mmCIF file with all atom_site columns, C-alpha atoms in Angstrom:
data_model
loop_
_atom_site.group_PDB
_atom_site.id
_atom_site.type_symbol
_atom_site.label_atom_id
_atom_site.label_alt_id
_atom_site.label_comp_id
_atom_site.label_asym_id
_atom_site.label_entity_id
_atom_site.label_seq_id
_atom_site.pdbx_PDB_ins_code
_atom_site.Cartn_x
_atom_site.Cartn_y
_atom_site.Cartn_z
_atom_site.occupancy
_atom_site.B_iso_or_equiv
_atom_site.pdbx_formal_charge
_atom_site.auth_seq_id
_atom_site.auth_comp_id
_atom_site.auth_asym_id
_atom_site.auth_atom_id
_atom_site.pdbx_PDB_model_num
ATOM 1   C CA . UNK A 1 1  ? 178.886 19.324 -8.741  1.00 0.00 ? 259 UNK A CA 1
ATOM 2   C CA . UNK A 1 2  ? 179.716 22.627 -10.356 1.00 0.00 ? 260 UNK A CA 1
ATOM 3   C CA . UNK A 1 3  ? 179.782 26.004 -8.725  1.00 0.00 ? 261 UNK A CA 1
ATOM 4   C CA . UNK A 1 4  ? 176.446 26.913 -10.251 1.00 0.00 ? 262 UNK A CA 1
ATOM 5   C CA . UNK A 1 5  ? 174.881 23.882 -8.593  1.00 0.00 ? 263 UNK A CA 1
ATOM 6   C CA . UNK A 1 6  ? 176.337 25.015 -5.320  1.00 0.00 ? 264 UNK A CA 1
ATOM 7   C CA . UNK A 1 7  ? 174.606 28.359 -5.712  1.00 0.00 ? 265 UNK A CA 1
ATOM 8   C CA . UNK A 1 8  ? 171.358 26.747 -6.695  1.00 0.00 ? 266 UNK A CA 1
ATOM 9   C CA . UNK A 1 9  ? 171.454 24.388 -3.737  1.00 0.00 ? 267 UNK A CA 1
ATOM 10  C CA . UNK A 1 10 ? 172.200 27.141 -1.288  1.00 0.00 ? 268 UNK A CA 1
ATOM 11  C CA . UNK A 1 11 ? 169.097 29.049 -2.389  1.00 0.00 ? 269 UNK A CA 1
ATOM 12  C CA . UNK A 1 12 ? 166.106 26.817 -1.781  1.00 0.00 ? 270 UNK A CA 1
ATOM 13  C CA . UNK A 1 13 ? 162.877 27.743 -3.510  1.00 0.00 ? 271 UNK A CA 1
ATOM 14  C CA . UNK A 1 14 ? 160.322 29.351 -1.263  1.00 0.00 ? 272 UNK A CA 1
ATOM 15  C CA . UNK A 1 15 ? 162.831 31.205 0.832   1.00 0.00 ? 273 UNK A CA 1
ATOM 16  C CA . UNK A 1 16 ? 161.812 34.806 1.306   1.00 0.00 ? 274 UNK A CA 1
ATOM 17  C CA . UNK A 1 17 ? 164.451 36.895 -0.362  1.00 0.00 ? 275 UNK A CA 1
ATOM 18  C CA . UNK A 1 18 ? 165.514 40.052 1.356   1.00 0.00 ? 276 UNK A CA 1
ATOM 19  C CA . UNK A 1 19 ? 166.165 42.569 -1.393  1.00 0.00 ? 277 UNK A CA 1
ATOM 20  C CA . UNK A 1 20 ? 169.832 43.196 -0.931  1.00 0.00 ? 278 UNK A CA 1
ATOM 21  C CA . UNK A 1 21 ? 172.430 44.139 -3.478  1.00 0.00 ? 279 UNK A CA 1
ATOM 22  C CA . UNK A 1 22 ? 175.331 41.822 -2.948  1.00 0.00 ? 280 UNK A CA 1
ATOM 23  C CA . UNK A 1 23 ? 178.234 40.829 -5.107  1.00 0.00 ? 281 UNK A CA 1
ATOM 24  C CA . UNK A 1 24 ? 180.286 37.753 -4.426  1.00 0.00 ? 282 UNK A CA 1
ATOM 25  C CA . UNK A 1 25 ? 183.391 36.993 -6.450  1.00 0.00 ? 283 UNK A CA 1
ATOM 26  C CA . UNK A 1 26 ? 185.521 33.925 -6.217  1.00 0.00 ? 284 UNK A CA 1
ATOM 27  C CA . UNK A 1 27 ? 188.765 33.155 -7.982  1.00 0.00 ? 285 UNK A CA 1
ATOM 28  C CA . UNK A 1 28 ? 190.095 29.626 -7.540  1.00 0.00 ? 286 UNK A CA 1
ATOM 29  C CA . UNK A 1 29 ? 193.439 28.641 -8.951  1.00 0.00 ? 287 UNK A CA 1
ATOM 30  C CA . UNK A 1 30 ? 194.753 25.091 -9.190  1.00 0.00 ? 288 UNK A CA 1
ATOM 31  C CA . UNK A 1 31 ? 198.480 25.440 -9.550  1.00 0.00 ? 289 UNK A CA 1
ATOM 32  C CA . UNK A 1 32 ? 200.649 22.929 -11.319 1.00 0.00 ? 290 UNK A CA 1
ATOM 33  C CA . UNK A 1 33 ? 203.882 24.734 -10.487 1.00 0.00 ? 291 UNK A CA 1
ATOM 34  C CA . UNK A 1 34 ? 203.710 25.286 -6.800  1.00 0.00 ? 292 UNK A CA 1
ATOM 35  C CA . UNK A 1 35 ? 206.683 27.497 -6.247  1.00 0.00 ? 293 UNK A CA 1
ATOM 36  C CA . UNK A 1 36 ? 205.874 30.248 -8.664  1.00 0.00 ? 294 UNK A CA 1
ATOM 37  C CA . UNK A 1 37 ? 204.803 33.438 -6.917  1.00 0.00 ? 295 UNK A CA 1
ATOM 38  C CA . UNK A 1 38 ? 201.094 33.962 -6.990  1.00 0.00 ? 296 UNK A CA 1
ATOM 39  C CA . UNK A 1 39 ? 199.554 36.760 -8.982  1.00 0.00 ? 297 UNK A CA 1
ATOM 40  C CA . UNK A 1 40 ? 196.234 36.563 -7.180  1.00 0.00 ? 298 UNK A CA 1
ATOM 41  C CA . UNK A 1 41 ? 197.024 39.424 -4.784  1.00 0.00 ? 299 UNK A CA 1
ATOM 42  C CA . UNK A 1 42 ? 197.596 41.684 -7.817  1.00 0.00 ? 300 UNK A CA 1
ATOM 43  C CA . UNK A 1 43 ? 194.474 40.307 -9.449  1.00 0.00 ? 301 UNK A CA 1
ATOM 44  C CA . UNK A 1 44 ? 192.578 41.217 -6.305  1.00 0.00 ? 302 UNK A CA 1
ATOM 45  C CA . UNK A 1 45 ? 193.364 44.902 -6.708  1.00 0.00 ? 303 UNK A CA 1
ATOM 46  C CA . UNK A 1 46 ? 192.584 44.930 -10.410 1.00 0.00 ? 304 UNK A CA 1
ATOM 47  C CA . UNK A 1 47 ? 189.292 43.084 -10.107 1.00 0.00 ? 305 UNK A CA 1
ATOM 48  C CA . UNK A 1 48 ? 188.149 45.566 -7.474  1.00 0.00 ? 306 UNK A CA 1
ATOM 49  C CA . UNK A 1 49 ? 189.078 48.403 -9.822  1.00 0.00 ? 307 UNK A CA 1
ATOM 50  C CA . UNK A 1 50 ? 186.930 46.845 -12.553 1.00 0.00 ? 308 UNK A CA 1
ATOM 51  C CA . UNK A 1 51 ? 183.984 46.442 -10.171 1.00 0.00 ? 309 UNK A CA 1
ATOM 52  C CA . UNK A 1 52 ? 184.254 50.053 -9.061  1.00 0.00 ? 310 UNK A CA 1
ATOM 53  C CA . UNK A 1 53 ? 183.827 51.215 -12.640 1.00 0.00 ? 311 UNK A CA 1
ATOM 54  C CA . UNK A 1 54 ? 180.273 49.885 -12.498 1.00 0.00 ? 312 UNK A CA 1
ATOM 55  C CA . UNK A 1 55 ? 179.142 50.364 -8.939  1.00 0.00 ? 313 UNK A CA 1
ATOM 56  C CA . UNK A 1 56 ? 180.123 52.886 -6.314  1.00 0.00 ? 314 UNK A CA 1
ATOM 57  C CA . UNK A 1 57 ? 181.557 50.432 -3.804  1.00 0.00 ? 315 UNK A CA 1
ATOM 58  C CA . UNK A 1 58 ? 182.577 51.677 -0.391  1.00 0.00 ? 316 UNK A CA 1
ATOM 59  C CA . UNK A 1 59 ? 185.804 49.860 0.440   1.00 0.00 ? 317 UNK A CA 1
ATOM 60  C CA . UNK A 1 60 ? 184.614 49.332 4.007   1.00 0.00 ? 318 UNK A CA 1
ATOM 61  C CA . UNK A 1 61 ? 181.843 47.148 2.571   1.00 0.00 ? 319 UNK A CA 1
ATOM 62  C CA . UNK A 1 62 ? 184.320 44.864 0.836   1.00 0.00 ? 320 UNK A CA 1
ATOM 63  C CA . UNK A 1 63 ? 185.564 41.818 2.641   1.00 0.00 ? 321 UNK A CA 1
ATOM 64  C CA . UNK A 1 64 ? 188.403 39.872 1.050   1.00 0.00 ? 322 UNK A CA 1
ATOM 65  C CA . UNK A 1 65 ? 189.510 36.389 1.999   1.00 0.00 ? 323 UNK A CA 1
ATOM 66  C CA . UNK A 1 66 ? 192.621 34.809 0.537   1.00 0.00 ? 324 UNK A CA 1
ATOM 67  C CA . UNK A 1 67 ? 193.671 31.245 1.231   1.00 0.00 ? 325 UNK A CA 1
ATOM 68  C CA . UNK A 1 68 ? 196.717 29.536 -0.133  1.00 0.00 ? 326 UNK A CA 1
ATOM 69  C CA . UNK A 1 69 ? 197.308 25.827 0.116   1.00 0.00 ? 327 UNK A CA 1
ATOM 70  C CA . UNK A 1 70 ? 200.043 23.749 -1.422  1.00 0.00 ? 328 UNK A CA 1
ATOM 71  C CA . UNK A 1 71 ? 198.624 23.485 -4.900  1.00 0.00 ? 329 UNK A CA 1
ATOM 72  C CA . UNK A 1 72 ? 195.485 25.513 -4.658  1.00 0.00 ? 330 UNK A CA 1
ATOM 73  C CA . UNK A 1 73 ? 194.612 29.074 -3.829  1.00 0.00 ? 331 UNK A CA 1
ATOM 74  C CA . UNK A 1 74 ? 191.307 30.833 -3.479  1.00 0.00 ? 332 UNK A CA 1
ATOM 75  C CA . UNK A 1 75 ? 190.519 34.521 -3.471  1.00 0.00 ? 333 UNK A CA 1
ATOM 76  C CA . UNK A 1 76 ? 187.054 35.496 -2.324  1.00 0.00 ? 334 UNK A CA 1
ATOM 77  C CA . UNK A 1 77 ? 185.331 38.873 -2.264  1.00 0.00 ? 335 UNK A CA 1
ATOM 78  C CA . UNK A 1 78 ? 182.093 39.631 -0.498  1.00 0.00 ? 336 UNK A CA 1
ATOM 79  C CA . UNK A 1 79 ? 180.740 43.047 -1.333  1.00 0.00 ? 337 UNK A CA 1
ATOM 80  C CA . UNK A 1 80 ? 177.615 44.516 0.214   1.00 0.00 ? 338 UNK A CA 1
ATOM 81  C CA . UNK A 1 81 ? 176.298 47.167 -2.122  1.00 0.00 ? 339 UNK A CA 1
ATOM 82  C CA . UNK A 1 82 ? 174.315 50.093 -0.744  1.00 0.00 ? 340 UNK A CA 1
ATOM 83  C CA . UNK A 1 83 ? 170.525 49.738 -1.054  1.00 0.00 ? 341 UNK A CA 1
ATOM 84  C CA . UNK A 1 84 ? 170.426 52.583 -3.513  1.00 0.00 ? 342 UNK A CA 1
ATOM 85  C CA . UNK A 1 85 ? 173.452 51.975 -5.612  1.00 0.00 ? 343 UNK A CA 1
ATOM 86  C CA . UNK A 1 86 ? 174.865 54.950 -7.428  1.00 0.00 ? 344 UNK A CA 1
ATOM 87  C CA . UNK A 1 87 ? 175.945 53.516 -10.710 1.00 0.00 ? 345 UNK A CA 1
ATOM 88  C CA . UNK A 1 88 ? 179.116 55.057 -11.983 1.00 0.00 ? 346 UNK A CA 1
ATOM 89  C CA . UNK A 1 89 ? 178.319 54.328 -15.634 1.00 0.00 ? 347 UNK A CA 1
ATOM 90  C CA . UNK B 2 1  ? 178.354 27.153 4.262   1.00 0.00 ? 248 UNK B CA 1
ATOM 91  C CA . UNK B 2 2  ? 180.589 29.628 2.516   1.00 0.00 ? 249 UNK B CA 1
ATOM 92  C CA . UNK B 2 3  ? 182.143 29.286 -0.888  1.00 0.00 ? 250 UNK B CA 1
ATOM 93  C CA . UNK B 2 4  ? 185.483 28.371 0.622   1.00 0.00 ? 251 UNK B CA 1
ATOM 94  C CA . UNK B 2 5  ? 183.863 25.461 2.441   1.00 0.00 ? 252 UNK B CA 1
ATOM 95  C CA . UNK B 2 6  ? 182.402 24.336 -0.842  1.00 0.00 ? 253 UNK B CA 1
ATOM 96  C CA . UNK B 2 7  ? 185.874 24.233 -2.344  1.00 0.00 ? 254 UNK B CA 1
ATOM 97  C CA . UNK B 2 8  ? 187.285 22.410 0.632   1.00 0.00 ? 255 UNK B CA 1
ATOM 98  C CA . UNK B 2 9  ? 184.515 19.826 0.548   1.00 0.00 ? 256 UNK B CA 1
ATOM 99  C CA . UNK B 2 10 ? 184.905 19.194 -3.140  1.00 0.00 ? 257 UNK B CA 1
ATOM 100 C CA . UNK B 2 11 ? 188.592 18.356 -2.660  1.00 0.00 ? 258 UNK B CA 1
ATOM 101 C CA . UNK B 2 12 ? 188.796 15.470 -0.233  1.00 0.00 ? 259 UNK B CA 1
ATOM 102 C CA . UNK B 2 13 ? 192.158 14.760 1.350   1.00 0.00 ? 260 UNK B CA 1
ATOM 103 C CA . UNK B 2 14 ? 193.959 11.789 -0.112  1.00 0.00 ? 261 UNK B CA 1
ATOM 104 C CA . UNK B 2 15 ? 192.748 12.376 -3.638  1.00 0.00 ? 262 UNK B CA 1
ATOM 105 C CA . UNK B 2 16 ? 195.599 12.176 -6.108  1.00 0.00 ? 263 UNK B CA 1
ATOM 106 C CA . UNK B 2 17 ? 195.911 15.598 -7.649  1.00 0.00 ? 264 UNK B CA 1
ATOM 107 C CA . UNK B 2 18 ? 196.616 15.792 -11.334 1.00 0.00 ? 265 UNK B CA 1
ATOM 108 C CA . UNK B 2 19 ? 198.919 18.757 -11.781 1.00 0.00 ? 266 UNK B CA 1
ATOM 109 C CA . UNK B 2 20 ? 196.795 21.001 -13.911 1.00 0.00 ? 267 UNK B CA 1
ATOM 110 C CA . UNK B 2 21 ? 196.740 24.762 -14.111 1.00 0.00 ? 268 UNK B CA 1
ATOM 111 C CA . UNK B 2 22 ? 193.157 25.794 -13.887 1.00 0.00 ? 269 UNK B CA 1
ATOM 112 C CA . UNK B 2 23 ? 191.471 29.038 -13.034 1.00 0.00 ? 270 UNK B CA 1
ATOM 113 C CA . UNK B 2 24 ? 187.852 29.227 -12.037 1.00 0.00 ? 271 UNK B CA 1
ATOM 114 C CA . UNK B 2 25 ? 186.129 32.544 -11.523 1.00 0.00 ? 272 UNK B CA 1
ATOM 115 C CA . UNK B 2 26 ? 182.648 33.100 -10.290 1.00 0.00 ? 273 UNK B CA 1
ATOM 116 C CA . UNK B 2 27 ? 180.723 36.347 -9.965  1.00 0.00 ? 274 UNK B CA 1
ATOM 117 C CA . UNK B 2 28 ? 177.371 36.121 -8.213  1.00 0.00 ? 275 UNK B CA 1
ATOM 118 C CA . UNK B 2 29 ? 175.116 39.129 -7.969  1.00 0.00 ? 276 UNK B CA 1
ATOM 119 C CA . UNK B 2 30 ? 172.025 39.383 -5.791  1.00 0.00 ? 277 UNK B CA 1
ATOM 120 C CA . UNK B 2 31 ? 170.015 42.193 -7.274  1.00 0.00 ? 278 UNK B CA 1
ATOM 121 C CA . UNK B 2 32 ? 167.628 44.332 -5.290  1.00 0.00 ? 279 UNK B CA 1
ATOM 122 C CA . UNK B 2 33 ? 166.460 46.300 -8.314  1.00 0.00 ? 280 UNK B CA 1
ATOM 123 C CA . UNK B 2 34 ? 165.506 43.670 -10.806 1.00 0.00 ? 281 UNK B CA 1
ATOM 124 C CA . UNK B 2 35 ? 164.830 45.744 -13.854 1.00 0.00 ? 282 UNK B CA 1
ATOM 125 C CA . UNK B 2 36 ? 168.086 47.559 -14.105 1.00 0.00 ? 283 UNK B CA 1
ATOM 126 C CA . UNK B 2 37 ? 170.222 46.305 -16.979 1.00 0.00 ? 284 UNK B CA 1
ATOM 127 C CA . UNK B 2 38 ? 172.982 44.006 -15.882 1.00 0.00 ? 285 UNK B CA 1
ATOM 128 C CA . UNK B 2 39 ? 176.585 45.041 -16.123 1.00 0.00 ? 286 UNK B CA 1
ATOM 129 C CA . UNK B 2 40 ? 177.885 41.491 -15.745 1.00 0.00 ? 287 UNK B CA 1
ATOM 130 C CA . UNK B 2 41 ? 178.362 40.957 -19.498 1.00 0.00 ? 288 UNK B CA 1
ATOM 131 C CA . UNK B 2 42 ? 180.664 43.998 -19.559 1.00 0.00 ? 289 UNK B CA 1
ATOM 132 C CA . UNK B 2 43 ? 182.374 42.794 -16.415 1.00 0.00 ? 290 UNK B CA 1
ATOM 133 C CA . UNK B 2 44 ? 182.987 39.485 -18.159 1.00 0.00 ? 291 UNK B CA 1
ATOM 134 C CA . UNK B 2 45 ? 185.079 41.130 -20.862 1.00 0.00 ? 292 UNK B CA 1
ATOM 135 C CA . UNK B 2 46 ? 187.018 43.272 -18.431 1.00 0.00 ? 293 UNK B CA 1
ATOM 136 C CA . UNK B 2 47 ? 187.789 40.461 -16.018 1.00 0.00 ? 294 UNK B CA 1
ATOM 137 C CA . UNK B 2 48 ? 189.155 38.375 -18.876 1.00 0.00 ? 295 UNK B CA 1
ATOM 138 C CA . UNK B 2 49 ? 191.347 41.296 -19.897 1.00 0.00 ? 296 UNK B CA 1
ATOM 139 C CA . UNK B 2 50 ? 192.751 41.485 -16.362 1.00 0.00 ? 297 UNK B CA 1
ATOM 140 C CA . UNK B 2 51 ? 193.457 37.735 -16.316 1.00 0.00 ? 298 UNK B CA 1
ATOM 141 C CA . UNK B 2 52 ? 195.254 37.930 -19.648 1.00 0.00 ? 299 UNK B CA 1
ATOM 142 C CA . UNK B 2 53 ? 197.670 40.463 -18.231 1.00 0.00 ? 300 UNK B CA 1
ATOM 143 C CA . UNK B 2 54 ? 199.027 37.704 -16.001 1.00 0.00 ? 301 UNK B CA 1
ATOM 144 C CA . UNK B 2 55 ? 198.668 34.494 -17.964 1.00 0.00 ? 302 UNK B CA 1
ATOM 145 C CA . UNK B 2 56 ? 198.696 33.840 -21.669 1.00 0.00 ? 303 UNK B CA 1
ATOM 146 C CA . UNK B 2 57 ? 195.183 32.457 -21.932 1.00 0.00 ? 304 UNK B CA 1
ATOM 147 C CA . UNK B 2 58 ? 194.033 30.975 -25.205 1.00 0.00 ? 305 UNK B CA 1
ATOM 148 C CA . UNK B 2 59 ? 190.451 32.120 -25.642 1.00 0.00 ? 306 UNK B CA 1
ATOM 149 C CA . UNK B 2 60 ? 189.471 28.661 -26.893 1.00 0.00 ? 307 UNK B CA 1
ATOM 150 C CA . UNK B 2 61 ? 190.360 27.347 -23.424 1.00 0.00 ? 308 UNK B CA 1
ATOM 151 C CA . UNK B 2 62 ? 187.941 29.731 -21.735 1.00 0.00 ? 309 UNK B CA 1
ATOM 152 C CA . UNK B 2 63 ? 184.422 28.573 -21.090 1.00 0.00 ? 310 UNK B CA 1
ATOM 153 C CA . UNK B 2 64 ? 181.928 31.152 -19.880 1.00 0.00 ? 311 UNK B CA 1
ATOM 154 C CA . UNK B 2 65 ? 178.556 30.431 -18.358 1.00 0.00 ? 312 UNK B CA 1
ATOM 155 C CA . UNK B 2 66 ? 176.069 33.191 -17.579 1.00 0.00 ? 313 UNK B CA 1
ATOM 156 C CA . UNK B 2 67 ? 172.770 32.569 -15.841 1.00 0.00 ? 314 UNK B CA 1
ATOM 157 C CA . UNK B 2 68 ? 170.197 35.169 -15.004 1.00 0.00 ? 315 UNK B CA 1
ATOM 158 C CA . UNK B 2 69 ? 167.284 34.546 -12.714 1.00 0.00 ? 316 UNK B CA 1
ATOM 159 C CA . UNK B 2 70 ? 164.740 36.999 -11.409 1.00 0.00 ? 317 UNK B CA 1
ATOM 160 C CA . UNK B 2 71 ? 166.810 38.499 -8.638  1.00 0.00 ? 318 UNK B CA 1
ATOM 161 C CA . UNK B 2 72 ? 170.083 36.707 -9.018  1.00 0.00 ? 319 UNK B CA 1
ATOM 162 C CA . UNK B 2 73 ? 172.679 36.331 -11.716 1.00 0.00 ? 320 UNK B CA 1
ATOM 163 C CA . UNK B 2 74 ? 175.832 34.284 -11.906 1.00 0.00 ? 321 UNK B CA 1
ATOM 164 C CA . UNK B 2 75 ? 178.771 34.597 -14.236 1.00 0.00 ? 322 UNK B CA 1
ATOM 165 C CA . UNK B 2 76 ? 181.200 31.693 -14.263 1.00 0.00 ? 323 UNK B CA 1
ATOM 166 C CA . UNK B 2 77 ? 184.517 31.268 -16.053 1.00 0.00 ? 324 UNK B CA 1
ATOM 167 C CA . UNK B 2 78 ? 186.413 28.028 -16.357 1.00 0.00 ? 325 UNK B CA 1
ATOM 168 C CA . UNK B 2 79 ? 189.862 28.489 -17.785 1.00 0.00 ? 326 UNK B CA 1
ATOM 169 C CA . UNK B 2 80 ? 192.234 25.634 -18.519 1.00 0.00 ? 327 UNK B CA 1
ATOM 170 C CA . UNK B 2 81 ? 195.735 27.017 -18.555 1.00 0.00 ? 328 UNK B CA 1
ATOM 171 C CA . UNK B 2 82 ? 198.413 25.348 -20.675 1.00 0.00 ? 329 UNK B CA 1
ATOM 172 C CA . UNK B 2 83 ? 200.717 22.991 -18.758 1.00 0.00 ? 330 UNK B CA 1
ATOM 173 C CA . UNK B 2 84 ? 203.621 25.302 -19.283 1.00 0.00 ? 331 UNK B CA 1
ATOM 174 C CA . UNK B 2 85 ? 202.096 28.684 -18.822 1.00 0.00 ? 332 UNK B CA 1
ATOM 175 C CA . UNK B 2 86 ? 203.868 31.573 -20.460 1.00 0.00 ? 333 UNK B CA 1
ATOM 176 C CA . UNK B 2 87 ? 203.492 34.314 -17.928 1.00 0.00 ? 334 UNK B CA 1
ATOM 177 C CA . UNK B 2 88 ? 202.985 37.674 -19.517 1.00 0.00 ? 335 UNK B CA 1
ATOM 178 C CA . UNK B 2 89 ? 204.478 39.582 -16.566 1.00 0.00 ? 336 UNK B CA 1
#
């Protein structure tokens, strides 16, 4: 099952959608060389900078979750956008 | 179930892991205002540029999937990294 299937399955048809601007970003890295330092923490900062070019994200509305296992690491952002988003561009 | 649970569930313990460098990125956007043009295609280019600062990604190894539904859009990257990754930084 791919990630897109996961999203489809988690959104059953017929569910009333609350109109909410929300951005969810996930970066998953399978690492072959386990002892190399991770660049995901740096990536985290840069991805947020890219996002903020497009939407005026309040940093207090950004939740970041980073998990590192032996050969796998996952970086997850959950961003609640304001109802009336001021678009930067 | 959160995205992290999805990743955990799709990787059962005891499975032999093939050492493979792989990066998977997913951007999911729930849109309140449905008729505003999407910025995800631009985001796609910029996120790839950020990734390529850290790993020497061959563009032929990048597969991009973009799906747009009425109030929801998903951008997905699957990147197979070479076994011996030349790190740019």
